[in-house]
Coordinates of C-alpha atoms in Angstrom, one line a residue:
M1 CA 7.0 20.1 43.8
K2 CA 8.3 21.4 40.5
R3 CA 6.0 21.2 37.5
R4 CA 8.2 18.9 35.5
W5 CA 8.3 16.4 38.3
A6 CA 4.5 16.4 38.5
F7 CA 4.3 15.9 34.7
A8 CA 6.7 13.0 34.9
I9 CA 4.8 11.3 37.6
I10 CA 1.5 11.6 35.6
A11 CA 3.2 10.3 32.5
V12 CA 4.8 7.3 34.2
L13 CA 1.5 6.3 36.0
A14 CA -0.5 6.7 32.7
L15 CA 2.1 4.5 31.0
A16 CA 1.8 1.9 33.8
V17 CA -2.0 1.8 33.3
F18 CA -1.7 1.4 29.6
A19 CA 1.3 -0.9 29.7
P20 CA -0.6 -4.2 29.5
A21 CA -2.2 -3.3 26.2
L22 CA 1.1 -2.1 24.8
L23 CA 3.1 -5.1 26.0
R24 CA 0.5 -7.6 24.7
N25 CA 0.2 -5.6 21.4
E26 CA -3.6 -5.5 21.9
V27 CA -6.3 -2.9 21.6
F28 CA -9.1 -2.0 24.0
S29 CA -12.2 -3.9 23.1
I30 CA -15.3 -3.0 25.1
R31 CA -18.3 -1.4 23.5
D32 CA -17.5 1.3 20.8
H33 CA -13.8 0.5 20.6
G34 CA -14.2 -2.5 18.3
D35 CA -17.0 -1.8 15.9
Y36 CA -16.9 2.0 15.7
F37 CA -13.7 3.9 16.5
Q38 CA -11.2 1.2 15.4
P39 CA -12.6 0.8 11.9
L40 CA -13.1 4.5 11.6
R41 CA -9.4 5.2 12.5
W42 CA -8.2 2.3 10.4
F43 CA -10.2 3.4 7.3
T44 CA -9.1 7.1 7.6
A45 CA -5.4 6.2 8.2
N46 CA -5.4 3.8 5.4
E47 CA -6.7 6.4 2.9
L48 CA -4.2 9.0 4.2
R49 CA -1.4 6.4 4.0
Q50 CA -2.3 5.9 0.3
G51 CA -2.0 9.6 -0.3
R52 CA -5.8 10.1 -0.6
L53 CA -7.6 12.8 1.4
P54 CA -10.8 11.0 2.6
L55 CA -13.4 13.6 1.7
W56 CA -16.2 11.0 1.2
N57 CA -17.0 7.5 2.5
A58 CA -18.9 5.7 -0.3
Y59 CA -19.6 2.6 1.8
S60 CA -22.0 3.8 4.5
A61 CA -25.4 5.4 4.2
S62 CA -25.2 5.5 0.4
G63 CA -22.2 7.8 0.9
E64 CA -21.5 10.3 3.6
P65 CA -19.1 13.3 3.9
W66 CA -16.3 11.7 5.8
L67 CA -13.9 14.5 6.4
A68 CA -16.7 16.7 7.6
N69 CA -17.2 14.4 10.6
P70 CA -14.7 15.8 13.2
Q71 CA -14.4 12.3 14.7
T72 CA -12.2 11.3 11.8
G73 CA -9.5 13.7 13.0
V74 CA -8.1 14.2 9.5
F75 CA -6.7 17.6 10.5
Y76 CA -6.0 16.8 14.2
P77 CA -2.2 16.5 14.5
P78 CA -2.2 13.8 17.3
A79 CA -4.3 11.6 15.0
W80 CA -1.6 11.5 12.4
I81 CA 0.1 8.9 14.6
F82 CA -2.2 6.4 12.9
V83 CA -0.5 7.1 9.6
V84 CA 3.1 6.5 10.8
L85 CA 2.8 3.7 13.3
P86 CA 1.3 0.2 13.2
F87 CA -2.4 0.4 14.0
T88 CA -2.4 -1.5 17.3
A89 CA 0.3 0.6 18.9
A90 CA -1.1 3.8 17.4
Y91 CA -4.6 3.2 18.9
T92 CA -3.3 2.7 22.4
L93 CA -0.7 5.5 22.2
Y94 CA -3.3 7.9 20.9
L95 CA -5.5 7.4 24.0
L96 CA -2.4 7.4 26.2
I97 CA -1.3 10.8 24.9
H98 CA -4.6 12.3 25.7
V99 CA -4.7 10.8 29.2
V100 CA -1.3 12.4 29.9
L101 CA -2.5 15.7 28.4
L102 CA -5.5 15.6 30.6
G103 CA -3.4 14.9 33.7
C104 CA -0.8 17.6 33.0
G105 CA -3.5 20.2 32.1
G106 CA -5.3 19.3 35.3
Y107 CA -2.2 19.7 37.4
L108 CA -1.6 23.2 35.8
L109 CA -5.2 24.2 36.6
F110 CA -5.2 22.9 40.1
A111 CA -1.8 24.3 41.0
R112 CA -3.0 27.6 39.7
L113 CA -6.0 27.5 42.0
T114 CA -4.1 26.2 45.1
R115 CA -0.3 25.7 45.3
P116 CA 2.0 23.6 43.2
G117 CA 2.5 20.3 45.1
G118 CA 0.8 17.1 46.2
A119 CA -2.7 18.4 46.5
A120 CA -2.8 19.5 42.9
L121 CA -1.2 16.2 41.9
A122 CA -3.7 14.2 43.9
A123 CA -6.6 16.0 42.2
A124 CA -5.0 15.7 38.7
L125 CA -4.5 11.9 39.2
T126 CA -8.1 11.5 40.4
L127 CA -9.5 13.5 37.5
T128 CA -7.4 11.5 35.0
F129 CA -8.1 8.0 36.2
C130 CA -11.5 8.2 37.8
G131 CA -14.4 6.2 36.4
P132 CA -16.4 8.9 34.6
V133 CA -13.3 10.1 32.6
M134 CA -11.9 6.6 31.8
S135 CA -15.4 5.6 30.7
L136 CA -14.8 7.9 27.8
L137 CA -12.0 5.7 26.5
D138 CA -14.3 3.8 24.1
V139 CA -16.0 7.1 23.0
S140 CA -12.6 8.5 22.3
N141 CA -13.6 11.7 20.6
N142 CA -15.2 12.7 23.9
L143 CA -12.0 11.8 25.8
T144 CA -9.7 13.6 23.3
T145 CA -11.7 16.8 23.4
F146 CA -12.2 16.7 27.2
A147 CA -8.5 16.3 27.7
W148 CA -8.0 19.9 26.4
L149 CA -10.5 21.5 28.8
P150 CA -8.2 21.8 31.9
L151 CA -5.5 23.4 29.7
I152 CA -8.1 25.8 28.2
L153 CA -9.2 26.8 31.7
W154 CA -5.6 27.3 32.8
C155 CA -5.0 29.5 29.8
A156 CA -8.0 31.6 30.8
L157 CA -6.8 31.9 34.5
A158 CA -3.1 32.3 33.8
G159 CA -3.6 35.1 31.3
V160 CA -2.0 33.2 28.5
S161 CA -1.9 35.1 25.2
A162 CA -5.0 35.2 23.0
R163 CA -3.3 33.3 20.2
A164 CA -1.9 30.5 22.4
S165 CA -5.3 30.2 24.0
A166 CA -6.9 30.1 20.6
V167 CA -4.7 27.2 19.6
A168 CA -5.8 25.2 22.6
I169 CA -9.5 25.9 21.8
A170 CA -9.1 25.0 18.1
M171 CA -7.3 21.8 19.0
S172 CA -10.2 20.8 21.3
F173 CA -12.6 21.0 18.4
L174 CA -10.3 19.3 16.0
A175 CA -10.1 16.5 18.5
G176 CA -13.5 15.4 17.5
E177 CA -16.3 16.3 20.0
P178 CA -18.2 19.6 19.3
F179 CA -20.2 19.5 22.5
F180 CA -17.2 19.4 24.8
A181 CA -15.3 21.9 22.6
A182 CA -18.3 24.3 22.8
V183 CA -18.3 23.9 26.6
G184 CA -14.6 24.6 26.8
A185 CA -14.9 27.8 24.8
L186 CA -17.8 28.9 26.9
L187 CA -16.0 28.2 30.2
F188 CA -12.9 30.1 28.8
A189 CA -15.1 33.2 28.0
V190 CA -16.6 33.0 31.5
V191 CA -13.3 32.7 33.3
R192 CA -11.2 35.1 31.1
R193 CA -10.6 38.5 32.6
R194 CA -8.7 40.4 29.8
G195 CA -11.5 42.3 28.2
V196 CA -13.8 42.0 25.2
R197 CA -11.1 42.7 22.6
D198 CA -9.0 39.8 23.9
L199 CA -12.1 37.5 23.7
I200 CA -12.8 38.5 20.2
D201 CA -9.2 37.8 19.2
V202 CA -9.4 34.4 20.8
A203 CA -12.8 33.6 19.2
L204 CA -11.8 34.7 15.7
T205 CA -8.4 33.0 15.8
S206 CA -9.7 29.7 17.1
F207 CA -12.5 29.8 14.6
A208 CA -10.1 30.4 11.7
L209 CA -7.7 27.8 12.8
S210 CA -10.4 25.1 13.0
S211 CA -12.3 26.3 9.9
I212 CA -10.7 23.6 7.8
Q213 CA -12.8 21.1 9.8
L214 CA -15.4 23.3 11.3
L215 CA -16.9 24.7 8.1
P216 CA -17.5 21.3 6.5
F217 CA -18.9 20.1 9.8
L218 CA -21.4 23.0 10.0
S219 CA -22.4 22.4 6.4
M220 CA -23.1 18.8 7.2
V221 CA -25.1 19.8 10.3
A222 CA -27.2 22.2 8.3
G223 CA -28.6 19.3 6.2
S224 CA -28.7 16.7 8.9
D225 CA -31.3 15.5 11.4
R226 CA -29.6 17.6 14.0
A227 CA -30.7 20.9 12.4
N228 CA -34.3 20.1 11.6
G229 CA -35.7 18.5 14.7
G230 CA -35.1 15.0 13.3
V231 CA -33.6 13.6 16.5
P232 CA -36.4 11.8 18.4
R233 CA -36.8 12.9 22.0
A234 CA -36.1 9.4 23.2
T235 CA -32.8 9.3 21.4
M236 CA -31.8 12.8 22.6
F237 CA -32.3 11.9 26.2
S238 CA -31.2 8.4 26.1
D239 CA -28.7 7.7 28.9
S240 CA -30.0 10.4 31.2
M241 CA -28.4 10.4 34.6
P242 CA -30.8 9.6 37.4
L243 CA -30.2 11.5 40.6
A244 CA -29.5 8.2 42.4
D245 CA -26.6 7.5 40.1
W246 CA -24.8 10.6 41.4
F247 CA -24.5 9.0 44.8
R248 CA -22.5 6.2 43.2
I249 CA -19.5 8.5 42.7
V250 CA -18.5 7.4 46.3
I251 CA -19.6 3.8 46.0
P252 CA -17.1 1.4 44.4
P253 CA -18.8 -0.5 41.5
N254 CA -17.4 -3.9 42.4
L255 CA -18.0 -5.2 38.9
G256 CA -15.4 -7.9 38.5
A257 CA -14.6 -8.2 34.8
N258 CA -17.9 -6.8 33.7
P259 CA -17.9 -3.0 32.9
L260 CA -21.8 -2.9 32.7
D261 CA -23.2 -2.0 36.1
A262 CA -26.9 -3.0 36.2
R263 CA -27.4 -0.8 39.2
L264 CA -26.8 2.4 37.1
G265 CA -29.8 4.1 35.4
Q266 CA -27.6 5.0 32.4
H267 CA -24.7 3.3 30.6
F268 CA -23.0 6.1 28.7
I269 CA -20.7 6.5 31.7
L270 CA -20.0 2.9 32.6
I271 CA -18.3 3.6 35.9
V272 CA -19.2 6.8 37.9
Y273 CA -16.9 6.2 40.9
V274 CA -14.7 9.2 41.8
G275 CA -13.8 8.2 45.4
M276 CA -15.0 9.0 48.9
L277 CA -11.7 10.7 49.9
T278 CA -12.0 13.0 46.8
L279 CA -15.5 13.9 47.7
A280 CA -14.6 14.6 51.4
F281 CA -11.8 16.9 50.3
A282 CA -14.2 18.6 47.8
L283 CA -16.7 19.3 50.6
I284 CA -13.9 20.8 52.6
G285 CA -12.9 22.8 49.6
V286 CA -16.4 24.3 49.3
I287 CA -16.0 25.7 52.8
A288 CA -12.4 26.7 52.5
G289 CA -12.7 28.1 49.0
R290 CA -15.5 30.5 49.9
K291 CA -16.0 32.8 46.9
R292 CA -13.6 30.8 44.8
A293 CA -15.8 27.7 45.2
I294 CA -19.0 29.4 44.0
G295 CA -18.3 29.0 40.3
W296 CA -17.3 25.3 40.6
V297 CA -20.3 24.5 42.8
S298 CA -22.5 26.2 40.2
L299 CA -20.9 24.0 37.4
I300 CA -21.7 20.8 39.4
I301 CA -25.3 21.9 39.9
I302 CA -25.7 22.7 36.2
C303 CA -24.3 19.3 35.3
V304 CA -26.6 17.5 37.7
L305 CA -29.6 19.4 36.3
V306 CA -28.6 18.8 32.7
G307 CA -27.6 15.2 33.4
V308 CA -31.0 14.1 34.6
G309 CA -32.3 14.9 31.0
D310 CA -36.0 14.3 30.5
R311 CA -36.5 13.6 34.2
L312 CA -36.4 17.4 34.6
T313 CA -39.2 18.5 32.2
P314 CA -38.7 22.3 32.0
L315 CA -35.0 22.0 31.1
A316 CA -35.7 19.0 28.8
E317 CA -38.2 21.1 26.9
I318 CA -35.6 23.9 26.4
L319 CA -33.0 21.4 25.1
A320 CA -35.5 19.7 22.9
R321 CA -36.5 22.9 21.2
L322 CA -33.0 24.2 20.4
P323 CA -32.7 24.9 16.6
V324 CA -29.6 22.7 16.4
T325 CA -29.4 19.4 18.4
L326 CA -25.8 19.0 19.3
F327 CA -26.7 17.7 22.7
R328 CA -27.3 13.9 23.1
Y329 CA -26.7 11.5 26.0
P330 CA -27.1 13.8 29.1
A331 CA -24.8 11.6 31.2
R332 CA -21.9 12.9 29.1
V333 CA -21.8 16.0 31.4
V334 CA -20.6 13.9 34.4
P335 CA -16.9 14.4 33.6
L336 CA -17.5 18.1 33.7
A337 CA -18.9 17.8 37.2
V338 CA -15.9 15.6 38.1
L339 CA -13.6 18.4 36.9
A340 CA -15.3 20.8 39.3
I341 CA -15.2 18.3 42.1
C342 CA -11.5 17.8 41.6
V343 CA -10.9 21.5 41.7
L344 CA -12.6 21.7 45.1
A345 CA -10.8 18.6 46.2
A346 CA -7.4 20.2 45.4
I347 CA -8.4 23.2 47.5
G348 CA -9.7 21.1 50.4
C349 CA -6.6 18.8 50.4
D350 CA -4.2 21.7 50.3
R351 CA -6.0 23.3 53.2
V352 CA -6.2 20.3 55.6
I353 CA -3.3 18.0 54.7
P354 CA 0.3 19.1 55.5
R355 CA 2.4 19.4 52.4
R356 CA 4.8 16.7 53.5
W357 CA 1.9 14.2 53.5
Q358 CA 0.1 15.4 50.3
F359 CA 2.1 13.1 48.0
A360 CA 1.1 10.1 50.0
V361 CA -2.5 11.2 49.7
A362 CA -2.0 11.5 46.0
V363 CA -0.8 7.9 45.9
V364 CA -3.8 6.7 47.9
M365 CA -6.3 8.6 45.7
F366 CA -4.7 7.2 42.5
A367 CA -4.7 3.6 43.8
D368 CA -8.3 4.0 44.8
V369 CA -9.7 5.0 41.4
V370 CA -7.3 3.0 39.2
L371 CA -8.4 -0.3 40.9
Q372 CA -12.0 0.4 40.0
I373 CA -11.5 1.1 36.3
Q374 CA -9.9 -2.2 35.4
P375 CA -13.0 -3.5 33.6
L376 CA -12.7 -0.5 31.2
L377 CA -9.2 -1.7 30.2
I378 CA -10.1 -5.1 28.7
T379 CA -8.1 -5.7 25.5
S380 CA -8.0 -8.2 22.6
K381 CA -6.0 -8.7 19.5
F382 CA -6.8 -6.3 16.7
N383 CA -8.9 -8.2 14.1
L384 CA -9.6 -6.9 10.6
H385 CA -11.8 -9.9 9.9
R386 CA -14.4 -9.7 12.5
V387 CA -17.4 -10.1 10.1
P388 CA -18.2 -13.8 10.0
Y389 CA -19.4 -13.8 6.3
A390 CA -17.6 -14.1 3.0
T391 CA -16.1 -10.8 1.8
S392 CA -18.3 -10.9 -1.3
I393 CA -21.4 -10.1 0.9
G394 CA -21.8 -6.4 0.6
R395 CA -19.1 -5.8 -2.0
D396 CA -21.4 -5.5 -5.0
A397 CA -24.6 -4.3 -3.4
K398 CA -25.8 -2.6 -0.1
I399 CA -26.6 -4.4 3.1
L400 CA -30.0 -3.7 4.9
R401 CA -31.0 -4.8 8.4
I402 CA -34.5 -5.7 9.3
D403 CA -35.8 -6.3 12.8
Q404 CA -32.4 -6.0 14.5
P405 CA -32.9 -6.7 18.2
A406 CA -31.9 -4.2 21.0
V407 CA -29.2 -6.6 22.2
F408 CA -27.3 -8.1 19.3
D409 CA -24.1 -9.7 18.1
R410 CA -22.0 -6.7 16.8
D411 CA -20.0 -8.8 14.4
G412 CA -22.8 -10.8 13.0
W413 CA -25.0 -7.8 12.4
I414 CA -21.9 -5.9 10.9
S415 CA -22.6 -3.1 13.2
G416 CA -20.9 0.3 13.5
Y417 CA -18.3 0.8 10.8
L418 CA -17.2 -2.9 10.6
N419 CA -18.3 -2.7 6.9
L420 CA -15.3 -0.5 6.2
Y421 CA -12.7 -3.2 6.8
D422 CA -13.7 -5.2 3.7
R423 CA -15.3 -2.1 2.0
R424 CA -18.8 -3.5 2.1
F425 CA -21.7 -1.2 1.1
D426 CA -24.1 -0.5 3.9
A427 CA -27.4 1.2 3.6
S428 CA -27.1 2.6 7.1
T429 CA -24.5 4.4 9.2
P430 CA -23.6 4.7 12.9
A431 CA -22.5 8.3 12.3
P432 CA -23.8 10.6 15.0
L433 CA -25.5 12.8 12.4
F434 CA -26.5 12.3 8.8
S435 CA -29.1 13.4 6.3
Q436 CA -32.6 13.5 7.9
R437 CA -34.2 12.9 4.5
Y438 CA -32.2 9.8 3.9
A439 CA -32.6 8.5 7.4
A440 CA -36.4 8.7 7.1
Y441 CA -36.2 7.0 3.7
V442 CA -34.3 4.0 5.0
Q443 CA -36.4 3.8 8.2
S444 CA -39.5 3.7 6.0
I445 CA -38.1 0.9 3.9
Q446 CA -37.2 -1.1 7.0
T447 CA -40.7 -0.6 8.4
R448 CA -42.8 -1.1 5.3
R449 CA -40.5 -3.6 3.6
D450 CA -41.5 -2.2 0.2
R451 CA -39.8 -4.5 -2.3
A452 CA -39.6 -1.8 -5.0
A453 CA -38.0 0.7 -2.6
I454 CA -35.5 -2.0 -1.4
D455 CA -34.6 -2.7 -5.0
A456 CA -34.2 1.1 -5.9
L457 CA -31.8 1.5 -2.9
S458 CA -29.5 -1.1 -4.5
V459 CA -30.0 -3.4 -1.5
G460 CA -28.6 -6.8 -2.4
Y461 CA -28.2 -8.3 1.0
I462 CA -30.6 -8.4 3.9
L463 CA -29.8 -9.3 7.5
A464 CA -32.7 -10.5 9.7
P465 CA -33.0 -12.6 12.9
R466 CA -34.8 -15.3 11.0
A467 CA -35.2 -16.6 7.4
L468 CA -37.4 -14.4 5.2
A469 CA -39.6 -16.3 2.7
V470 CA -39.3 -13.6 0.0
F471 CA -35.5 -13.6 -0.2
Q472 CA -32.9 -16.3 -0.7
P473 CA -30.8 -17.3 2.4
V474 CA -27.1 -17.4 1.6
A475 CA -25.4 -17.4 5.0
A476 CA -26.2 -17.6 8.7
H477 CA -24.4 -16.8 12.0
E478 CA -25.8 -17.5 15.5
G479 CA -29.4 -16.6 14.9
I480 CA -28.8 -14.2 12.1
A481 CA -29.9 -15.0 8.5
V482 CA -28.2 -13.3 5.5
H483 CA -30.4 -13.1 2.4
R484 CA -29.7 -12.3 -1.2
N485 CA -32.0 -9.9 -3.0
P486 CA -31.4 -10.7 -6.7
T487 CA -33.7 -8.0 -8.0
G488 CA -31.8 -5.1 -6.3
F489 CA -30.6 -2.4 -8.7
P490 CA -26.9 -2.2 -9.4
L491 CA -24.9 0.5 -7.5
A492 CA -24.8 2.4 -10.8
F493 CA -27.1 1.7 -13.7
C494 CA -28.5 3.0 -17.0
R495 CA -32.1 3.7 -17.6
D496 CA -33.1 4.6 -21.2
D497 CA -35.7 7.3 -21.8
L498 CA -38.1 5.2 -23.9
T499 CA -38.5 1.8 -22.2
H500 CA -37.0 2.7 -18.7
R501 CA -35.2 -0.5 -18.9
I502 CA -32.5 -0.9 -16.2
T503 CA -29.0 -2.1 -17.3
A504 CA -25.7 -2.3 -15.4
V505 CA -22.9 0.1 -16.3
K506 CA -19.8 -1.2 -17.9
S507 CA -17.5 -0.4 -15.0
L508 CA -17.7 1.4 -11.7
A509 CA -14.8 2.6 -9.4
F510 CA -14.8 4.7 -6.2
T511 CA -12.2 6.8 -4.5
P512 CA -12.6 9.0 -1.4
S513 CA -13.3 12.0 -3.6
S514 CA -14.4 10.7 -7.0
V515 CA -16.5 8.1 -8.8
F516 CA -15.6 6.8 -12.3
I517 CA -18.3 5.2 -14.5
D518 CA -18.0 3.7 -18.0
V519 CA -21.2 3.0 -19.9
D520 CA -22.4 1.7 -23.2
M521 CA -25.8 3.4 -23.6
P522 CA -28.2 1.5 -26.0
A523 CA -30.3 4.7 -26.2
D524 CA -30.5 8.2 -24.8
G525 CA -31.1 8.0 -21.0
E526 CA -29.9 8.6 -17.5
V527 CA -26.9 7.1 -15.7
I528 CA -27.9 6.8 -12.0
L529 CA -25.5 6.3 -9.1
T530 CA -27.2 5.3 -5.9
Q531 CA -24.9 7.6 -3.8
R532 CA -26.5 10.5 -2.0
A533 CA -26.8 13.8 -3.8
E534 CA -24.9 16.2 -1.6
P535 CA -23.7 19.8 -2.3
G536 CA -20.2 19.7 -3.7
W537 CA -20.5 16.9 -6.2
H538 CA -19.9 17.8 -9.9
A539 CA -20.1 15.6 -12.9
T540 CA -18.3 15.5 -16.3
V541 CA -19.2 13.3 -19.3
D542 CA -16.3 12.6 -21.6
G543 CA -14.3 15.4 -19.9
R544 CA -17.0 18.0 -20.4
E545 CA -19.1 19.5 -17.6
A546 CA -22.5 17.9 -17.2
T547 CA -25.7 19.1 -15.5
P548 CA -26.6 16.7 -12.6
Q549 CA -30.1 15.3 -12.6
G550 CA -32.2 15.2 -9.4
I551 CA -32.9 11.5 -9.1
S552 CA -34.8 11.3 -5.8
L553 CA -32.0 11.0 -3.2
F554 CA -29.4 10.0 -5.6
R555 CA -27.1 11.4 -8.3
G556 CA -27.6 11.1 -12.1
V557 CA -26.7 12.6 -15.4
H558 CA -28.4 12.4 -18.8
V559 CA -26.2 11.1 -21.7
A560 CA -26.8 10.3 -25.3
R561 CA -26.6 6.9 -26.9
G562 CA -23.1 5.4 -27.2
S563 CA -20.0 4.8 -25.0
H564 CA -19.2 7.5 -22.4
A565 CA -16.8 8.0 -19.5
I566 CA -18.5 9.7 -16.5
K567 CA -16.7 11.2 -13.6
W568 CA -18.2 12.5 -10.4
S569 CA -15.8 14.7 -8.3
Y570 CA -16.4 15.9 -4.7
R571 CA -15.2 19.5 -4.1
P572 CA -17.2 20.9 -1.2
L573 CA -17.1 24.7 -1.1
P574 CA -17.0 24.9 2.8
L575 CA -13.7 22.9 2.8
F576 CA -12.2 25.3 0.2
I577 CA -13.1 28.3 2.4
G578 CA -12.0 26.5 5.5
V579 CA -8.5 25.8 4.0
I580 CA -8.1 29.5 3.2
L581 CA -9.1 30.7 6.6
S582 CA -7.0 28.1 8.5
F583 CA -4.0 28.7 6.3
A584 CA -4.3 32.5 6.9
A585 CA -4.6 32.0 10.7
L586 CA -1.6 29.6 10.7
V587 CA 0.5 32.1 8.8
R588 CA -0.6 34.9 11.2
L589 CA 0.5 32.7 14.1
L590 CA 3.9 31.8 12.6
L591 CA 4.6 35.5 11.9
S592 CA 3.4 36.7 15.3
K593 CA 5.5 37.5 18.3
W594 CA 4.3 34.2 19.8
F595 CA 6.7 32.3 17.5
V596 CA 9.2 35.0 16.5
K597 CA 11.1 36.8 19.3
R598 CA 10.8 40.5 19.3
S599 CA 14.5 41.1 19.6
G600 CA 15.1 38.8 16.6
R601 CA 12.7 40.9 14.5
I602 CA 14.3 44.1 15.5
N603 CA 17.8 42.9 14.7
F604 CA 16.5 41.6 11.3
L605 CA 15.0 45.0 10.5
R606 CA 18.1 46.9 11.5
T607 CA 20.3 44.6 9.4
S608 CA 17.9 45.0 6.5
R609 CA 18.1 48.8 6.7
R610 CA 21.9 48.8 6.8
N611 CA 22.1 46.5 3.8
A612 CA 19.6 48.7 1.9

């Protein structure tokens, strides 16, 4: 089978799987699709469409470095589809593109390890549409990064040039999931056989290409809960994969329309089914592959050991004591084990099934897995107005949640990034990492319910599962009470030096990289903005540089009596350095022989000499 025919089959089948969503003009809706990734993509694309680079999100967690979060995909070329297409179509096509990329990369890898043909196609289709991989649809940064891994491994095995390999590795990080990107780079280093110099070239080039996103991310990690042991052990090992769950890779889930299988011990991977036929071929591949199978079997064993999380105490202790906690949800390693299983299945199928029957086997294996993943493909109309409260709630003050239950109405609790649709200010964030100091501060407030601390945080709205006597109820929704806190400080306020009286500023405006404040100061004092003080923020007062004041967690400047215009500008140094490195790496690629044919360069030089 020619490569282009295999690619065409994979693309057509992927389009068939995603066709209902495209034809109905709907978006996938289970779990993190609706309240996390859709508002995240919508907010980011909206800012870019308006010509604004979204450096900062002022609306969550008292501000957070938005571009530094690789999930936003600001510098990831496939994510630019959200800027040019209607959101509903862009959301589905973005996932479709990566499913096709995964399938085609899988075919290249499997055909390299066996022979081009039906066996490699069968394994590629199983990998692409099996439960563990399609369970990543709603945590799409995991899917988009994982989609690059087979191609990265193919680059390592096929001896693809260092610079082309570096592009694939850099793209995997820019796709949004650092854990899978790091695993991909590590597997590349293990598989590659072209010497230390080649690996150094790949490492430096991929680092430089991704620096525009990587350096801001590393800077954010350094000040986050991930770098200082702030992630609780229970959180780190949440959704560990019990050994019993691994047997369910050959047991159809039989879920009906419900993607939540109560029989699983974890729910990061909603469906773990891979297929009995796939596993049978994989067992044959272990025997037939001999030495070739050792590495892939080792990868499966490592995934099983890591996946059990805190159920395996020695390994859990090692993971818990790492200086940087980039690892969470141990069940996320299941797709890596499935990749290895599919490699072995391709070897086994190629060994025992005659080539004329391999395509039929591929059809059977595809049908087997695709029937089981239907609950993961539930769709609904894209809705910008999911929050059931007036848009005024959260627009002039922050929202705080108290006693939120473990199982909750996502819309009523304004969970995830739903606050971004109407630009509501939220004291919390669903971001996978953020300031440890700030997180501890908010958690303390939620626990102690210190009224003075609530006021100082500029909290004006409180959500609780019942009416609270100390606050004024203003709205309700299915067991959720929304309260107004009239004593909360404004989002920006003046505090004079003598009486410490609090007064609101004259005007306040936010952009993704700046804050504009106009004040009429009755006396000398401080102008405080209850946005987090992070490196990279600079202040000017009436156009002149000002020295920021350390106001607890927040930002402030001291000004004299009278009217003043204050501007805060966000210019993070890591981004500036990253831009330079990425631009230099891109220029190097464009001028290299990878892009410019050697004969063309020679002819150009000869012509130049004659003209001279």
